[in-house]
PDB file of C-alpha atoms in Angstrom:
ATOM      1  CA  MET Z   1      15.081  87.178  27.467  1.00  0.00           C
ATOM      2  CA  PRO Z   2      13.184  87.321  30.787  1.00  0.00           C
ATOM      3  CA  LYS Z   3      15.289  87.937  33.864  1.00  0.00           C
ATOM      4  CA  SER Z   4      14.795  84.551  35.488  1.00  0.00           C
ATOM      5  CA  LEU Z   5      14.769  81.026  34.128  1.00  0.00           C
ATOM      6  CA  PRO Z   6      11.270  80.178  35.499  1.00  0.00           C
ATOM      7  CA  ASP Z   7       9.821  83.257  33.746  1.00  0.00           C
ATOM      8  CA  TYR Z   8      11.562  82.249  30.540  1.00  0.00           C
ATOM      9  CA  LEU Z   9      10.296  78.669  30.764  1.00  0.00           C
ATOM     10  CA  LYS Z  10       6.716  79.906  31.278  1.00  0.00           C
ATOM     11  CA  SER Z  11       6.932  82.024  28.130  1.00  0.00           C
ATOM     12  CA  ARG Z  12       8.020  79.107  25.939  1.00  0.00           C
ATOM     13  CA  HIS Z  13       5.733  77.030  23.735  1.00  0.00           C
ATOM     14  CA  ALA Z  14       4.928  73.743  25.437  1.00  0.00           C
ATOM     15  CA  PRO Z  15       4.522  70.860  22.974  1.00  0.00           C
ATOM     16  CA  GLU Z  16       1.010  69.409  22.779  1.00  0.00           C
ATOM     17  CA  ASP Z  17      -0.289  65.982  21.854  1.00  0.00           C
ATOM     18  CA  VAL Z  18      -2.021  66.866  18.599  1.00  0.00           C
ATOM     19  CA  ASN Z  19      -3.261  63.297  18.180  1.00  0.00           C
ATOM     20  CA  ALA Z  20      -5.308  63.551  21.381  1.00  0.00           C
ATOM     21  CA  LYS Z  21      -6.469  67.036  20.426  1.00  0.00           C
ATOM     22  CA  HIS Z  22      -7.582  65.756  17.013  1.00  0.00           C
ATOM     23  CA  ARG Z  23      -9.395  62.742  18.504  1.00  0.00           C
ATOM     24  CA  GLN Z  24     -11.334  65.011  20.864  1.00  0.00           C
ATOM     25  CA  ARG Z  25     -12.553  67.143  17.964  1.00  0.00           C
ATOM     26  CA  LEU Z  26     -13.866  64.189  15.952  1.00  0.00           C
ATOM     27  CA  LYS Z  27     -17.579  63.512  15.984  1.00  0.00           C
ATOM     28  CA  PHE Z  28     -19.027  60.018  15.562  1.00  0.00           C
ATOM     29  CA  HIS Z  29     -19.560  60.357  11.803  1.00  0.00           C
ATOM     30  CA  ASP Z  30     -16.007  61.710  11.406  1.00  0.00           C
ATOM     31  CA  LYS Z  31     -14.628  58.647  13.207  1.00  0.00           C
ATOM     32  CA  VAL Z  32     -16.662  56.374  10.925  1.00  0.00           C
ATOM     33  CA  ALA Z  33     -15.354  58.192   7.838  1.00  0.00           C
ATOM     34  CA  VAL Z  34     -11.736  57.914   9.017  1.00  0.00           C
ATOM     35  CA  LEU Z  35     -12.186  54.236   9.879  1.00  0.00           C
ATOM     36  CA  ILE Z  36     -13.683  53.400   6.482  1.00  0.00           C
ATOM     37  CA  THR Z  37     -11.074  55.498   4.655  1.00  0.00           C
ATOM     38  CA  SER Z  38      -8.302  53.674   6.499  1.00  0.00           C
ATOM     39  CA  ALA Z  39      -9.853  50.280   5.768  1.00  0.00           C
ATOM     40  CA  ILE Z  40     -10.532  50.952   2.080  1.00  0.00           C
ATOM     41  CA  GLY Z  41      -7.092  52.520   1.660  1.00  0.00           C
ATOM     42  CA  SER Z  42      -5.311  49.390   2.878  1.00  0.00           C
ATOM     43  CA  MET Z  43      -3.664  46.660   0.834  1.00  0.00           C
ATOM     44  CA  TYR Z  44      -6.094  44.137   2.325  1.00  0.00           C
ATOM     45  CA  ALA Z  45      -8.967  45.963   0.637  1.00  0.00           C
ATOM     46  CA  LEU Z  46      -7.102  45.833  -2.673  1.00  0.00           C
ATOM     47  CA  TYR Z  47      -6.467  42.103  -2.247  1.00  0.00           C
ATOM     48  CA  PHE Z  48     -10.146  41.577  -1.394  1.00  0.00           C
ATOM     49  CA  PHE Z  49     -11.323  43.408  -4.528  1.00  0.00           C
ATOM     50  CA  ILE Z  50      -8.842  41.560  -6.755  1.00  0.00           C
ATOM     51  CA  ILE Z  51      -9.931  38.190  -5.347  1.00  0.00           C
ATOM     52  CA  PHE Z  52     -13.593  39.192  -5.654  1.00  0.00           C
ATOM     53  CA  VAL Z  53     -13.288  40.249  -9.309  1.00  0.00           C
ATOM     54  CA  PHE Z  54     -11.226  37.243 -10.401  1.00  0.00           C
ATOM     55  CA  GLY Z  55     -13.417  34.924  -8.336  1.00  0.00           C
ATOM     56  CA  TRP Z  56     -16.523  36.373  -9.985  1.00  0.00           C
ATOM     57  CA  MET Z  57     -15.019  36.020 -13.466  1.00  0.00           C
ATOM     58  CA  LEU Z  58     -13.843  32.459 -12.797  1.00  0.00           C
ATOM     59  CA  TRP Z  59     -17.188  31.447 -11.310  1.00  0.00           C
ATOM     60  CA  GLN Z  60     -19.103  32.894 -14.274  1.00  0.00           C
ATOM     61  CA  SER Z  61     -16.724  31.278 -16.781  1.00  0.00           C
ATOM     62  CA  VAL Z  62     -16.857  27.788 -15.223  1.00  0.00           C
ATOM     63  CA  SER Z  63     -20.516  27.763 -14.158  1.00  0.00           C
ATOM     64  CA  PRO Z  64     -22.867  25.758 -16.416  1.00  0.00           C
ATOM     65  CA  LYS Z  65     -25.564  28.460 -16.129  1.00  0.00           C
ATOM     66  CA  PRO Z  66     -23.856  31.820 -15.552  1.00  0.00           C
ATOM     67  CA  PHE Z  67     -26.225  34.604 -14.516  1.00  0.00           C
ATOM     68  CA  ASP Z  68     -23.643  37.201 -15.610  1.00  0.00           C
ATOM     69  CA  PRO Z  69     -22.008  36.034 -18.883  1.00  0.00           C
ATOM     70  CA  PHE Z  70     -18.776  37.336 -20.430  1.00  0.00           C
ATOM     71  CA  PRO Z  71     -19.093  41.129 -20.480  1.00  0.00           C
ATOM     72  CA  TYR Z  72     -19.929  40.849 -16.733  1.00  0.00           C
ATOM     73  CA  ILE Z  73     -22.462  43.672 -16.840  1.00  0.00           C
ATOM     74  CA  PHE Z  74     -23.905  42.860 -13.397  1.00  0.00           C
ATOM     75  CA  MET Z  75     -20.442  42.819 -11.792  1.00  0.00           C
ATOM     76  CA  ILE Z  76     -19.673  46.209 -13.349  1.00  0.00           C
ATOM     77  CA  PHE Z  77     -23.011  47.526 -12.078  1.00  0.00           C
ATOM     78  CA  ILE Z  78     -22.270  46.302  -8.528  1.00  0.00           C
ATOM     79  CA  SER Z  79     -18.743  47.759  -8.599  1.00  0.00           C
ATOM     80  CA  ASN Z  80     -20.095  51.108  -9.806  1.00  0.00           C
ATOM     81  CA  ILE Z  81     -22.610  51.188  -6.938  1.00  0.00           C
ATOM     82  CA  VAL Z  82     -19.797  50.466  -4.455  1.00  0.00           C
ATOM     83  CA  GLN Z  83     -17.674  53.221  -6.016  1.00  0.00           C
ATOM     84  CA  LEU Z  84     -20.531  55.726  -5.868  1.00  0.00           C
ATOM     85  CA  LEU Z  85     -21.069  54.961  -2.185  1.00  0.00           C
ATOM     86  CA  LEU Z  86     -17.416  54.944  -1.156  1.00  0.00           C
ATOM     87  CA  LEU Z  87     -16.082  57.873  -3.177  1.00  0.00           C
ATOM     88  CA  PRO Z  88     -17.703  60.688  -1.145  1.00  0.00           C
ATOM     89  CA  LEU Z  89     -16.955  58.856   2.083  1.00  0.00           C
ATOM     90  CA  ILE Z  90     -13.277  58.490   1.189  1.00  0.00           C
ATOM     91  CA  MET Z  91     -13.096  62.173   0.264  1.00  0.00           C
ATOM     92  CA  VAL Z  92     -14.575  63.152   3.647  1.00  0.00           C
ATOM     93  CA  GLY Z  93     -12.083  60.876   5.419  1.00  0.00           C
ATOM     94  CA  GLN Z  94      -9.200  62.383   3.463  1.00  0.00           C
ATOM     95  CA  ASN Z  95     -10.332  65.889   4.415  1.00  0.00           C
ATOM     96  CA  ILE Z  96     -10.363  64.885   8.083  1.00  0.00           C
ATOM     97  CA  GLN Z  97      -6.906  63.340   7.745  1.00  0.00           C
ATOM     98  CA  ALA Z  98      -5.686  66.528   6.017  1.00  0.00           C
ATOM     99  CA  LYS Z  99      -6.918  68.604   8.979  1.00  0.00           C
ATOM    100  CA  HIS Z 100      -4.978  66.301  11.296  1.00  0.00           C
ATOM    101  CA  ALA Z 101      -1.859  66.705   9.159  1.00  0.00           C
ATOM    102  CA  GLN Z 102      -2.305  70.484   9.307  1.00  0.00           C
ATOM    103  CA  LEU Z 103      -2.519  70.349  13.125  1.00  0.00           C
ATOM    104  CA  ARG Z 104       0.684  68.287  13.231  1.00  0.00           C
ATOM    105  CA  ALA Z 105       2.454  70.696  10.885  1.00  0.00           C
ATOM    106  CA  GLU Z 106       1.469  73.711  12.988  1.00  0.00           C
ATOM    107  CA  GLU Z 107       2.621  71.977  16.178  1.00  0.00           C
ATOM    108  CA  ASP Z 108       5.921  71.023  14.543  1.00  0.00           C
ATOM    109  CA  TYR Z 109       6.408  74.614  13.405  1.00  0.00           C
ATOM    110  CA  HIS Z 110       5.776  76.064  16.868  1.00  0.00           C
ATOM    111  CA  THR Z 111       8.021  73.478  18.523  1.00  0.00           C
ATOM    112  CA  THR Z 112      10.816  74.094  16.013  1.00  0.00           C
ATOM    113  CA  LYS Z 113      10.451  77.853  16.449  1.00  0.00           C
ATOM    114  CA  THR Z 114      10.749  77.471  20.241  1.00  0.00           C
ATOM    115  CA  ILE Z 115      13.805  75.239  19.902  1.00  0.00           C
ATOM    116  CA  HIS Z 116      15.388  77.785  17.575  1.00  0.00           C
ATOM    117  CA  GLN Z 117      14.737  80.575  20.085  1.00  0.00           C
ATOM    118  CA  ASP Z 118      16.203  78.418  22.866  1.00  0.00           C
ATOM    119  CA  ILE Z 119      19.342  77.804  20.829  1.00  0.00           C
ATOM    120  CA  GLU Z 120      19.680  81.531  20.145  1.00  0.00           C
ATOM    121  CA  THR Z 121      19.296  82.219  23.876  1.00  0.00           C
ATOM    122  CA  ILE Z 122      21.904  79.595  24.754  1.00  0.00           C
ATOM    123  CA  LEU Z 123      24.337  80.954  22.163  1.00  0.00           C
ATOM    124  CA  THR Z 124      23.802  84.512  23.392  1.00  0.00           C
ATOM    125  CA  THR Z 125      24.359  83.432  26.995  1.00  0.00           C
ATOM    126  CA  LEU Z 126      27.493  81.504  26.034  1.00  0.00           C
ATOM    127  CA  SER Z 127      28.780  84.487  24.103  1.00  0.00           C
ATOM    128  CA  ASP Z 128      28.166  86.759  27.105  1.00  0.00           C
ATOM    129  CA  LEU Z 129      29.929  84.285  29.400  1.00  0.00           C
ATOM    130  CA  LYS Z 130      32.864  84.065  27.021  1.00  0.00           C
ATOM    131  CA  LYS Z 131      33.264  87.860  27.059  1.00  0.00           C
ATOM    132  CA  THR Z 132      33.538  87.929  30.851  1.00  0.00           C
TER     133      THR Z 132
END
């Protein structure tokens, strides 16, 4: 342990705001990927797709002249196009979110390590005081 408290406090790990650090590192296309990943990964997106599919099926079943009869080939084609466009984008967004999680984990580790060292220092100091 350093001889004085100010020296000791300077040597400690100071917690950082990893969210701000992560936001600063993001480029425009990274922000777009995270935004779309967050939007597509929400329950509202699931509700939208369920309503869209059942709405499409109901409309084609009730319509006097359906342009996409029972097997709904056109709907499947459209959904496959959407999947092909969104799949790589979602994977990129998940990679960016994984990097953010890694930053948080490293910061948590360093903060926990510092707290552990502080506790050891306090216990050592208390033990020394108890001996005197």
